[in-house]
Rosetta silent file (secondary structure, phi, psi, omega in degrees, C-alpha in Angstrom):
SEQUENCE: MDTKELLKKVRKIEIKTRRLSDHIFGGEYHSTFKGRGMTFSEVRQYQFGDDVRSIDWNVTARYNEPFIKVFEEERELTMMLMVDVSGSELFGTTNQFKKDIITEISATLAFSALQNNDKAGLILFSDQVELFIPPKKGKSHVLRIIRELLEFKPQSNKTDIAGALKYLTNVMKKKAIVFVLSDFIADEYERTMKIIGNKHDVTGIRVYDPREESIPNIGMVQLKDAETGVTKLVNTQSKKVRLAYEKYYNERVMYFKETFAKSGSGVLDCRVDESYTKKLLGYFKRRG
SCORE:     score description
SCORE:     0.000 S_00000001
   1 L     0.000  121.366 -176.991   27.056    1.079  -24.485 S_00000001
   2 L   -86.320  164.912 -171.737   29.283    2.942  -26.891 S_00000001
   3 H   -51.277  -48.022  178.978   31.280    6.122  -26.084 S_00000001
   4 H   -61.159  -47.443  172.935   28.806    8.440  -27.754 S_00000001
   5 H   -64.906  -35.213 -179.497   25.838    7.079  -26.096 S_00000001
   6 H   -67.508  -37.819  179.299   27.403    7.057  -22.885 S_00000001
   7 H   -70.009  -36.345 -179.415   28.518   10.686  -23.094 S_00000001
   8 H   -71.909  -33.960  179.116   25.070   11.650  -24.158 S_00000001
   9 H   -72.915  -41.205 -177.348   23.549    9.939  -21.050 S_00000001
  10 H   -61.413  -46.434 -177.571   26.204   11.477  -18.759 S_00000001
  11 H   -59.002  -53.228 -177.678   25.205   14.932  -20.271 S_00000001
  12 H   -58.943  -40.798  178.955   21.534   14.314  -19.843 S_00000001
  13 H   -79.142  -29.500  174.959   21.845   13.445  -16.129 S_00000001
  14 H   -60.141  -44.187 -173.510   24.308   16.299  -15.593 S_00000001
  15 H   -65.569  -49.339 -178.562   21.871   18.881  -16.975 S_00000001
  16 H   -68.699  -48.689 -178.519   19.047   17.488  -14.735 S_00000001
  17 H   -74.648  -28.505 -176.351   20.740   16.818  -11.571 S_00000001
  18 H   -77.696  -25.794  170.245   23.125   19.844  -11.571 S_00000001
  19 H   -58.830  -37.693 -173.508   19.990   22.009  -11.968 S_00000001
  20 H   -76.920  -38.777 -174.582   18.413   20.494   -8.976 S_00000001
  21 H   -75.021  -34.131 -178.308   21.701   20.840   -6.884 S_00000001
  22 H   -70.502  -51.301 -166.876   22.322   24.519   -7.950 S_00000001
  23 H   -96.707  -16.342  177.449   18.770   25.735   -7.442 S_00000001
  24 H  -117.273  -53.697 -160.091   17.321   23.414   -4.737 S_00000001
  25 H   -97.949  -15.681 -172.005   19.710   21.345   -2.878 S_00000001
  26 H   -61.276  -47.396 -178.205   22.838   23.366   -2.640 S_00000001
  27 H   -68.351  -41.767  177.001   21.787   25.629    0.152 S_00000001
  28 H   -61.893  -47.430 -174.060   19.868   22.763    2.106 S_00000001
  29 H   -55.773  -46.919 -175.200   22.988   20.526    1.785 S_00000001
  30 H   -66.714  -35.667  175.317   25.188   23.244    3.120 S_00000001
  31 H   -82.199  -24.065 -179.685   22.948   23.957    6.185 S_00000001
  32 H   -76.391  -53.708 -173.412   22.270   20.308    6.889 S_00000001
  33 L  -100.835  113.103  177.959   25.857   18.986    6.908 S_00000001
  34 L   -85.912  159.470  179.198   28.106   21.258    9.015 S_00000001
  35 L   -68.928  178.903  179.532   31.846   21.682    8.862 S_00000001
  36 L   -78.839   -5.889  176.184   34.241   20.320   11.355 S_00000001
  37 E   157.896 -165.150 -179.397   34.166   23.535   13.458 S_00000001
  38 E  -108.744  139.674 -178.839   34.850   27.226   13.567 S_00000001
  39 E  -128.631  148.428 -172.159   38.189   28.539   12.673 S_00000001
  40 E   -68.508  140.189 -178.851   39.681   32.136   13.344 S_00000001
  41 E  -119.487  -51.704 -173.964   39.471   34.371   10.279 S_00000001
  42 E  -165.993  177.560  170.361   40.316   37.968   11.286 S_00000001
  43 E  -121.019  146.383  176.561   39.770   40.726   13.878 S_00000001
  44 E  -144.509  167.777 -178.275   37.627   43.945   13.200 S_00000001
  45 E   -60.329  147.191  172.767   36.345   46.886   15.120 S_00000001
  46 L   -61.968  144.677  176.472   33.499   46.256   17.482 S_00000001
  47 L  -129.967  145.172  177.662   30.120   47.214   16.112 S_00000001
  48 L   -44.341  124.619 -179.209   26.853   47.812   17.927 S_00000001
  49 L   100.441  -16.490 -179.506   25.133   44.454   18.430 S_00000001
  50 L   -59.283  147.409  173.046   28.311   42.311   18.242 S_00000001
  51 L   -72.163  119.086 -172.491   28.569   39.622   20.858 S_00000001
  52 H   -61.154  -24.311  179.950   30.794   40.947   23.775 S_00000001
  53 H   -71.095   -4.123 -177.391   32.115   37.492   24.253 S_00000001
  54 H   -97.325   -2.802 -177.615   33.948   37.740   20.932 S_00000001
  55 E   -64.493  129.425  171.913   36.061   40.769   21.986 S_00000001
  56 L   -83.120  110.579 -179.780   39.819   40.249   21.475 S_00000001
  57 H   -75.271  -26.125 -178.319   41.107   41.918   24.664 S_00000001
  58 H   -67.379  -46.040 -178.202   44.780   41.883   23.573 S_00000001
  59 H   -67.081  -37.875 -172.888   44.005   43.788   20.375 S_00000001
  60 H   -68.734  -39.129  179.515   41.460   46.105   22.231 S_00000001
  61 H   -65.863  -38.520 -170.005   44.195   46.965   24.783 S_00000001
  62 H   -76.415  -32.305 -172.195   46.838   47.682   22.138 S_00000001
  63 H  -113.952   -3.470  172.537   44.592   50.127   20.089 S_00000001
  64 L    65.031   30.509  170.590   42.489   51.417   23.073 S_00000001
  65 L  -155.276  144.186 -169.876   39.306   50.627   21.341 S_00000001
  66 L   -58.968  130.947  170.309   37.124   47.399   21.085 S_00000001
  67 E  -132.591  153.374 -171.535   37.939   44.864   18.488 S_00000001
  68 E  -125.848  145.328  176.260   36.242   41.440   18.081 S_00000001
  69 E   -72.362  138.236  177.191   37.478   38.032   16.796 S_00000001
  70 E  -118.324  120.567  178.792   35.714   36.869   13.530 S_00000001
  71 E  -109.849  159.748  177.307   35.382   33.085   12.933 S_00000001
  72 E  -137.084  159.424 -177.108   34.184   31.177    9.989 S_00000001
  73 E   -73.935  137.361  167.082   32.992   27.644    9.531 S_00000001
  74 E   -83.254  101.111 -156.786   35.689   25.142    8.499 S_00000001
  75 L   -86.048  -32.217 -160.794   33.425   24.045    5.720 S_00000001
  76 L   -61.857  132.308 -179.402   35.312   21.432    3.770 S_00000001
  77 L  -129.024  167.991  170.954   33.684   17.952    4.128 S_00000001
  78 E  -118.123  121.119 -176.441   34.015   14.659    2.554 S_00000001
  79 E  -106.965  125.538 -178.640   30.961   12.902    1.040 S_00000001
  80 E  -111.666  126.729  172.304   30.946    9.052    0.258 S_00000001
  81 E   -97.589  109.812  175.332   28.281    7.524   -1.948 S_00000001
  82 E  -101.530  104.583 -166.018   27.800    3.827   -1.245 S_00000001
  83 E  -111.761  117.466  171.720   25.713    2.410   -4.151 S_00000001
  84 E   -62.360  119.573  176.879   24.227   -1.140   -4.218 S_00000001
  85 L  -121.623   28.173 -179.827   24.850   -2.619   -7.799 S_00000001
  86 L   -75.032  168.096 -179.999   23.464   -6.055   -7.124 S_00000001
  87 H   -49.452  -39.720  178.082   20.886   -7.746   -9.365 S_00000001
  88 H   -56.735  -23.563  175.153   17.963   -6.557   -7.565 S_00000001
  89 H   -68.935  -23.845  178.663   18.598   -2.990   -8.642 S_00000001
  90 L   -88.464   49.405 -178.171   17.800   -3.960  -12.186 S_00000001
  91 L  -127.013  135.570  179.634   14.019   -4.146  -11.306 S_00000001
  92 L  -163.259  132.981  176.146   11.358   -1.814  -12.515 S_00000001
  93 L  -114.944   -0.362  179.423    7.653   -1.966  -13.416 S_00000001
  94 L  -114.310 -141.670 -175.913    7.279    1.677  -14.354 S_00000001
  95 L   -79.692  -20.196 -175.614    9.305    3.887  -16.553 S_00000001
  96 L  -140.736  148.260  173.009   12.572    3.392  -14.709 S_00000001
  97 L   -73.816  163.696  171.599   14.664    0.782  -12.953 S_00000001
  98 H   -53.435  -45.203 -174.919   15.688    1.217   -9.349 S_00000001
  99 H   -55.603  -37.627 -175.332   19.285    1.570  -10.698 S_00000001
 100 H   -68.138  -47.944 -176.647   18.180    4.700  -12.741 S_00000001
 101 H   -61.539  -45.875  176.426   16.667    6.426   -9.781 S_00000001
 102 H   -55.292  -49.690  177.789   19.765    5.570   -7.567 S_00000001
 103 H   -50.576  -49.498 -171.859   22.035    7.105  -10.391 S_00000001
 104 H   -66.598  -52.326  178.130   20.009   10.375  -10.391 S_00000001
 105 H   -51.147  -46.163 -174.607   19.944   10.727   -6.614 S_00000001
 106 H   -69.696  -38.588  171.276   23.704    9.986   -6.381 S_00000001
 107 H   -56.132  -47.421  175.684   24.373   12.588   -9.129 S_00000001
 108 H   -61.637  -41.390  175.119   22.391   15.248   -7.392 S_00000001
 109 H   -61.323  -39.465 -179.972   24.285   14.584   -4.060 S_00000001
 110 H   -70.762  -46.139  174.039   27.651   14.730   -5.837 S_00000001
 111 H   -54.633  -38.076 -178.414   26.815   18.051   -7.562 S_00000001
 112 H   -66.518  -40.748  172.410   25.602   19.346   -4.310 S_00000001
 113 H   -60.858  -41.271  179.363   28.962   18.508   -2.737 S_00000001
 114 H   -58.554  -42.965 -173.663   30.734   20.063   -5.720 S_00000001
 115 H   -69.182  -23.779  177.957   28.759   23.348   -5.296 S_00000001
 116 L   -98.754   18.027  176.844   29.938   23.452   -1.577 S_00000001
 117 L    56.887   36.904  178.816   33.496   22.750   -2.471 S_00000001
 118 L  -104.115  155.813  172.959   33.388   19.316   -0.686 S_00000001
 119 E   -76.386  151.545  171.196   35.173   16.115   -1.795 S_00000001
 120 E  -145.146  138.758 -176.129   33.016   13.282   -3.120 S_00000001
 121 E  -123.881  166.107  174.942   33.882    9.519   -3.351 S_00000001
 122 E  -144.422  141.832  169.093   32.067    6.423   -4.481 S_00000001
 123 E  -125.315  121.786  174.278   31.941    2.836   -3.487 S_00000001
 124 E  -100.053  132.210 -177.375   29.991    0.392   -5.685 S_00000001
 125 E  -141.868  148.996  174.817   29.153   -2.790   -3.946 S_00000001
 126 L  -121.577 -120.832  171.390   27.356   -6.148   -4.478 S_00000001
 127 L   -87.217   12.985 -178.753   28.511   -9.099   -2.085 S_00000001
 128 L  -160.230  161.667  175.614   31.973   -7.557   -2.575 S_00000001
 129 E   -86.229  111.241 -174.631   33.257   -4.056   -3.211 S_00000001
 130 E   -74.401  -36.617 -167.427   33.230   -3.721   -6.990 S_00000001
 131 E  -160.184  133.358  175.775   34.721   -0.268   -7.274 S_00000001
 132 E  -128.454  113.650  174.074   36.305    2.440   -4.985 S_00000001
 133 E  -107.623  120.851  175.537   36.882    5.909   -6.251 S_00000001
 134 E   -56.563  153.403  179.627   38.693    8.012   -3.574 S_00000001
 135 E   -68.661  139.182  174.968   37.214   11.304   -2.646 S_00000001
 136 E  -148.104  164.792  167.031   38.100   14.367   -4.700 S_00000001
 137 L   -92.399  167.853  170.807   36.985   17.700   -5.689 S_00000001
 138 L   105.961  146.739 -177.387   36.056   19.077   -9.157 S_00000001
 139 H   -63.327  -38.878  176.112   33.496   18.727  -11.904 S_00000001
 140 H   -58.893  -42.519  177.083   35.525   16.201  -13.886 S_00000001
 141 H   -57.627  -53.109 -176.299   35.667   13.889  -10.855 S_00000001
 142 H   -61.580  -30.264 -179.223   31.896   14.098  -10.366 S_00000001
 143 H   -72.713  -33.638  175.983   31.325   13.301  -14.096 S_00000001
 144 H   -63.520  -51.094  177.593   33.521   10.251  -13.668 S_00000001
 145 H   -50.186  -45.044 -179.173   31.373    9.103  -10.777 S_00000001
 146 H   -66.324  -41.730  178.890   28.301    9.527  -12.926 S_00000001
 147 H   -57.331  -52.272 -174.964   29.924    7.601  -15.801 S_00000001
 148 H   -60.042  -39.544  170.996   30.766    4.750  -13.521 S_00000001
 149 H   -53.996  -43.956 -179.258   27.152    4.676  -12.191 S_00000001
 150 H   -72.849  -38.521 -168.104   25.819    4.419  -15.622 S_00000001
 151 H  -116.913   -4.422 -174.414   28.075    1.971  -17.249 S_00000001
 152 L   -67.015  133.139  178.195   29.802   -0.211  -14.546 S_00000001
 153 L  -110.572  109.869  179.094   29.136   -3.914  -14.851 S_00000001
 154 L   -67.173  148.820  173.233   29.372   -5.794  -11.476 S_00000001
 155 L   -71.224  -30.466 -173.302   31.017   -9.133  -11.112 S_00000001
 156 L  -120.819  157.291  168.291   28.422  -10.371   -8.759 S_00000001
 157 L  -103.301   -8.650  179.657   24.554  -10.019   -8.452 S_00000001
 158 L   -77.350  177.686 -174.744   24.377  -10.667   -4.732 S_00000001
 159 L  -135.568  138.140  168.450   24.286   -8.158   -1.784 S_00000001
 160 L  -140.964   98.420  178.990   26.390   -7.859    1.412 S_00000001
 161 H   -74.695  -37.540  179.325   25.806   -4.502    3.014 S_00000001
 162 H   -58.052  -45.315 -176.240   27.853   -5.345    6.118 S_00000001
 163 H   -62.681  -34.497  177.054   30.952   -6.030    3.953 S_00000001
 164 H   -71.688  -33.078 -178.685   30.770   -2.681    2.126 S_00000001
 165 H   -65.590  -38.419 -177.789   30.331   -0.860    5.485 S_00000001
 166 H   -68.295  -45.338  169.948   33.382   -2.630    6.932 S_00000001
 167 H   -41.887  -53.605 -179.619   35.235   -1.582    3.757 S_00000001
 168 H   -55.343  -38.846  177.463   34.242    1.905    4.358 S_00000001
 169 H   -64.101  -28.178  175.948   35.736    1.892    7.866 S_00000001
 170 H   -72.463  -41.645 -176.499   39.091    0.782    6.472 S_00000001
 171 H   -88.589  -16.015 -174.398   39.281    3.515    3.768 S_00000001
 172 L  -122.741   97.991 -176.551   37.658    6.507    5.607 S_00000001
 173 L   -89.582  -30.234 -177.327   39.622    7.185    8.751 S_00000001
 174 L  -100.424  160.000 -179.003   38.114   10.802    9.174 S_00000001
 175 L   -64.530  144.242 -173.588   34.530   11.564    9.643 S_00000001
 176 L  -145.458  161.951  169.652   32.530   11.813    6.354 S_00000001
 177 E   -89.823  122.212 -171.979   28.952   12.226    5.163 S_00000001
 178 E  -119.778  123.168  173.370   27.832    8.885    3.959 S_00000001
 179 E  -112.301  122.867  171.048   24.809    8.022    1.784 S_00000001
 180 E   -97.490  106.959 -178.619   23.969    4.307    1.427 S_00000001
 181 E  -111.805  119.052 -173.067   21.645    3.731   -1.604 S_00000001
 182 E  -153.090  174.806  164.304   20.059    0.403   -1.788 S_00000001
 183 L   -91.964  -16.182  178.682   16.731   -1.506   -1.820 S_00000001
 184 L    53.580   33.186  170.333   17.979   -2.941    1.489 S_00000001
 185 L   -79.105   63.275  179.530   16.448   -6.376    0.857 S_00000001
 186 L  -154.464  170.377  170.580   19.113   -7.729    3.236 S_00000001
 187 L  -145.971 -162.642 -179.524   19.913   -8.170    6.701 S_00000001
 188 L    61.369   34.739  172.400   22.863   -8.956    9.243 S_00000001
 189 L  -114.695    7.425 -169.523   24.339   -5.435    8.997 S_00000001
 190 H   -67.304  -43.747 -179.678   23.136   -4.107   12.415 S_00000001
 191 H   -57.492  -48.111 -168.879   26.452   -4.689   14.255 S_00000001
 192 H   -74.564  -35.162 -171.134   28.556   -2.974   11.552 S_00000001
 193 H   -76.197  -21.735  175.908   26.015   -0.009   11.154 S_00000001
 194 H   -65.525  -47.667  179.613   26.493    0.751   15.055 S_00000001
 195 H   -61.804  -49.559 -177.793   30.315    1.194   14.310 S_00000001
 196 H   -62.191  -46.144  179.533   29.671    3.266   11.310 S_00000001
 197 H   -60.983  -26.389 -176.666   27.070    5.486   12.898 S_00000001
 198 H   -81.656  -25.319 -178.402   29.320    6.403   15.783 S_00000001
 199 H   -97.625  -39.013 -172.712   32.072    7.695   13.314 S_00000001
 200 L  -115.591  167.351  176.757   30.249    9.046   10.224 S_00000001
 201 E   -98.142   97.190 -167.990   27.094   11.080    9.465 S_00000001
 202 E  -107.167  137.402  170.942   25.152    8.259    7.697 S_00000001
 203 E  -136.709  122.902  171.700   21.942    8.297    5.735 S_00000001
 204 E   -85.551  123.067  175.944   20.272    5.212    4.198 S_00000001
 205 E  -109.676  103.678 -177.820   18.366    5.839    1.119 S_00000001
 206 E   -85.768  118.171  176.389   15.922    3.068    0.227 S_00000001
 207 E  -106.288  126.528 -172.838   14.845    2.942   -3.406 S_00000001
 208 E  -141.282  161.778  176.143   12.061    0.588   -4.090 S_00000001
 209 L  -106.618  143.223  178.640    9.368   -0.245   -6.707 S_00000001
 210 H   -62.867  -26.909  179.224    5.689   -0.597   -5.457 S_00000001
 211 H   -69.361  -13.737  177.929    5.404   -3.886   -7.132 S_00000001
 212 H   -81.229  -17.370 -169.984    7.876   -5.305   -4.777 S_00000001
 213 L   -80.449  -18.591  173.505    5.775   -4.904   -1.650 S_00000001
 214 L  -155.384  165.123  176.447    3.374   -7.767   -2.565 S_00000001
 215 L  -103.820  123.767  171.940    2.611  -10.541   -5.062 S_00000001
 216 L   -69.624  156.994 -175.656   -0.514  -10.224   -7.131 S_00000001
 217 L   -93.142   94.699  178.058   -2.850  -13.123   -7.454 S_00000001
 218 L  -123.761   20.668  174.485   -2.154  -14.069  -11.119 S_00000001
 219 L    89.358 -158.288  173.974   -2.044  -17.846  -10.902 S_00000001
 220 E   -76.840  122.664 -175.890    0.981  -20.035  -11.451 S_00000001
 221 E  -132.757  146.921  165.600    4.021  -17.928  -12.449 S_00000001
 222 E   -81.645  118.000  176.855    7.737  -18.436  -12.950 S_00000001
 223 E  -114.797  131.155  178.807    9.697  -16.098  -10.688 S_00000001
 224 E  -103.582  126.934  176.184   13.391  -15.441  -11.026 S_00000001
 225 L   -77.101  121.719 -178.285   15.568  -14.290   -8.136 S_00000001
 226 L   -64.249  -19.614 -172.068   17.660  -11.447   -9.564 S_00000001
 227 L  -102.852  -38.228 -174.712   20.503  -12.001   -7.201 S_00000001
 228 L   -97.671  -20.183 -176.835   20.795  -15.866   -7.151 S_00000001
 229 L    77.054    5.663 -178.930   19.459  -16.528  -10.673 S_00000001
 230 L   -86.049  133.344  179.940   17.211  -19.412   -9.316 S_00000001
 231 E  -102.522  141.504  171.451   13.846  -19.685  -11.025 S_00000001
 232 E  -135.216  145.949  169.101   10.865  -21.067   -9.196 S_00000001
 233 E   -78.932  112.258 -176.399    7.303  -21.963  -10.041 S_00000001
 234 E  -118.352  136.006  175.965    5.080  -20.047   -7.632 S_00000001
 235 E   -90.357   99.104 -172.537    1.438  -20.384   -7.002 S_00000001
 236 L   -77.496  -18.095  174.464    0.362  -16.767   -6.450 S_00000001
 237 L   -60.920  -23.453 -178.431   -3.246  -17.902   -6.058 S_00000001
 238 L   -73.658  124.234  174.499   -2.223  -19.239   -2.526 S_00000001
 239 H   -68.722  -36.585  169.532   -2.909  -16.641    0.111 S_00000001
 240 H   -46.374  -44.690 -177.227   -0.317  -18.355    2.272 S_00000001
 241 H   -69.401  -46.250 -171.082    2.405  -17.671   -0.378 S_00000001
 242 H   -66.243  -40.207  178.251    1.403  -14.192   -0.760 S_00000001
 243 H   -66.036  -44.094 -176.050    1.287  -13.439    3.018 S_00000001
 244 H   -67.118  -35.558  178.193    4.615  -15.044    3.574 S_00000001
 245 H   -70.783  -40.025 -178.425    6.266  -12.950    0.872 S_00000001
 246 H   -57.031  -45.351 -174.002    4.632   -9.794    2.335 S_00000001
 247 H   -62.850  -49.177  174.611    5.918  -10.733    5.776 S_00000001
 248 H   -51.619  -54.397 -171.543    9.493  -11.318    4.410 S_00000001
 249 H   -62.436  -49.778 -174.235    9.489   -8.035    2.563 S_00000001
 250 H   -65.274  -33.544 -179.765    8.067   -5.896    5.490 S_00000001
 251 H   -67.752  -41.338 -174.411   10.582   -7.530    7.952 S_00000001
 252 H   -61.437  -46.279 -172.542   13.552   -6.419    5.658 S_00000001
 253 H   -64.325  -45.412  179.214   12.082   -2.861    5.574 S_00000001
 254 H   -65.726  -33.908  177.587   11.620   -2.625    9.309 S_00000001
 255 H   -59.201  -39.037  178.007   15.042   -4.088    9.874 S_00000001
 256 H   -63.508  -51.766 -172.637   16.520   -1.380    7.716 S_00000001
 257 H   -70.700  -40.881 -175.658   14.734    1.492    9.495 S_00000001
 258 H   -71.846  -34.928  178.259   15.243    0.152   13.053 S_00000001
 259 H   -66.978  -42.773  178.801   19.000   -0.667   12.346 S_00000001
 260 H   -68.940  -43.458  176.862   19.728    2.762   10.943 S_00000001
 261 H   -58.193  -45.459 -176.444   17.729    4.492   13.692 S_00000001
 262 H   -72.250  -26.308  172.894   19.485    2.635   16.511 S_00000001
 263 L   -79.306    2.240 -174.402   22.919    3.673   14.954 S_00000001
 264 L    71.179   14.704  177.426   21.720    7.338   15.033 S_00000001
 265 L   -93.886  157.576  176.538   21.554    7.463   11.262 S_00000001
 266 E   -82.103  153.999 -179.724   18.996    8.948    8.954 S_00000001
 267 E  -132.119  148.370  177.696   16.620    7.003    6.785 S_00000001
 268 E  -147.914  137.156  179.711   14.787    8.034    3.599 S_00000001
 269 E  -103.894  136.451  174.754   12.375    6.099    1.375 S_00000001
 270 E  -135.737  104.071 -176.019   12.156    6.811   -2.315 S_00000001
 271 E   -74.934  145.074 -177.569    9.545    5.005   -4.475 S_00000001
 272 L   -65.277  -31.258  176.732   10.584    4.879   -8.240 S_00000001
 273 L   -95.025   16.736  173.648    7.346    6.441   -9.311 S_00000001
 274 L  -115.049  160.341  177.389    7.521    9.376   -6.842 S_00000001
 275 L   -73.193  112.857  176.847    9.528   12.509   -6.894 S_00000001
 276 H   -70.253  -21.335  178.003   12.874   11.924   -5.127 S_00000001
 277 H   -57.169  -48.215 -179.824   13.302   15.709   -5.334 S_00000001
 278 H   -72.500  -33.110 -179.870   10.647   16.338   -2.800 S_00000001
 279 H   -61.675  -50.765 -174.290   11.777   13.516   -0.682 S_00000001
 280 H   -66.844  -43.987 -175.341   15.437   14.695   -0.498 S_00000001
 281 H   -63.121  -42.810  178.073   14.447   18.309    0.048 S_00000001
 282 H   -61.498  -44.162 -176.392   12.120   17.413    2.895 S_00000001
 283 H   -64.866  -43.496  172.046   14.796   15.249    4.520 S_00000001
 284 H   -57.384  -48.280 -174.449   17.337   18.198    4.332 S_00000001
 285 H   -63.066  -39.876  176.828   14.921   20.542    5.679 S_00000001
 286 H   -59.753  -45.147 -177.645   14.012   18.286    8.681 S_00000001
 287 H   -78.904  -28.883  170.750   17.721   17.723    9.484 S_00000001
 288 L   -58.205    0.000    0.000   18.677   21.359    8.934 S_00000001
């Protein structure tokens, strides 16, 4: 992808996702993810209806009339996007790959953080951490995140979610809002999720294609594993083969949902041919 084409794609995603974050998600994001606490702002004269528990008795005694303490939310937060860039994300039977939807969702979340003056960072992972962008504020930083999501070429096609989560614990010492975006066709990350869930506010966003859920009966076909590169001849006429695949797929989905639930984390399913806007907004409203 040349520079001109890349900039054009970045601009296109910016226009679409920034409009969503400005007009739809900004307020929901703010109300869903709270700041670290309340900090003292100022004192002002007591007004009818104010909470008497907020009266500053020292100032009240000094001026011989009631004053109250005013607090404001210590708003600044850090959001980390953890994005699966393994080979399975380059799958799609409709108009878009899973990778395209993941990029748009990530951009929307990053602009929502920008609108609320929060920091945003990025971890791209396969079976290794491919790229780490430390959290920062600012539009230019968000645009860099989008550029990397669009053009980054991973060294590996495999997936290791546990390894990426362990890396997060090493680089993020303070509590952060964490979004993990993947198809979650993986396992063996339950133990690490328990640790992460106790420290951070985590949401797993599963992006999937409806054609992944089952194998159609279309005779003998060659199927290539996007992560291992291995090609196999599969008899899709066999009911046993089709049921075995569905069982494997459904087990991975249930493992994802149960693992995140046990760690106290949120889950969200986004199908590539459905509106992720409605899914995200509904999730934010439920959590808010």
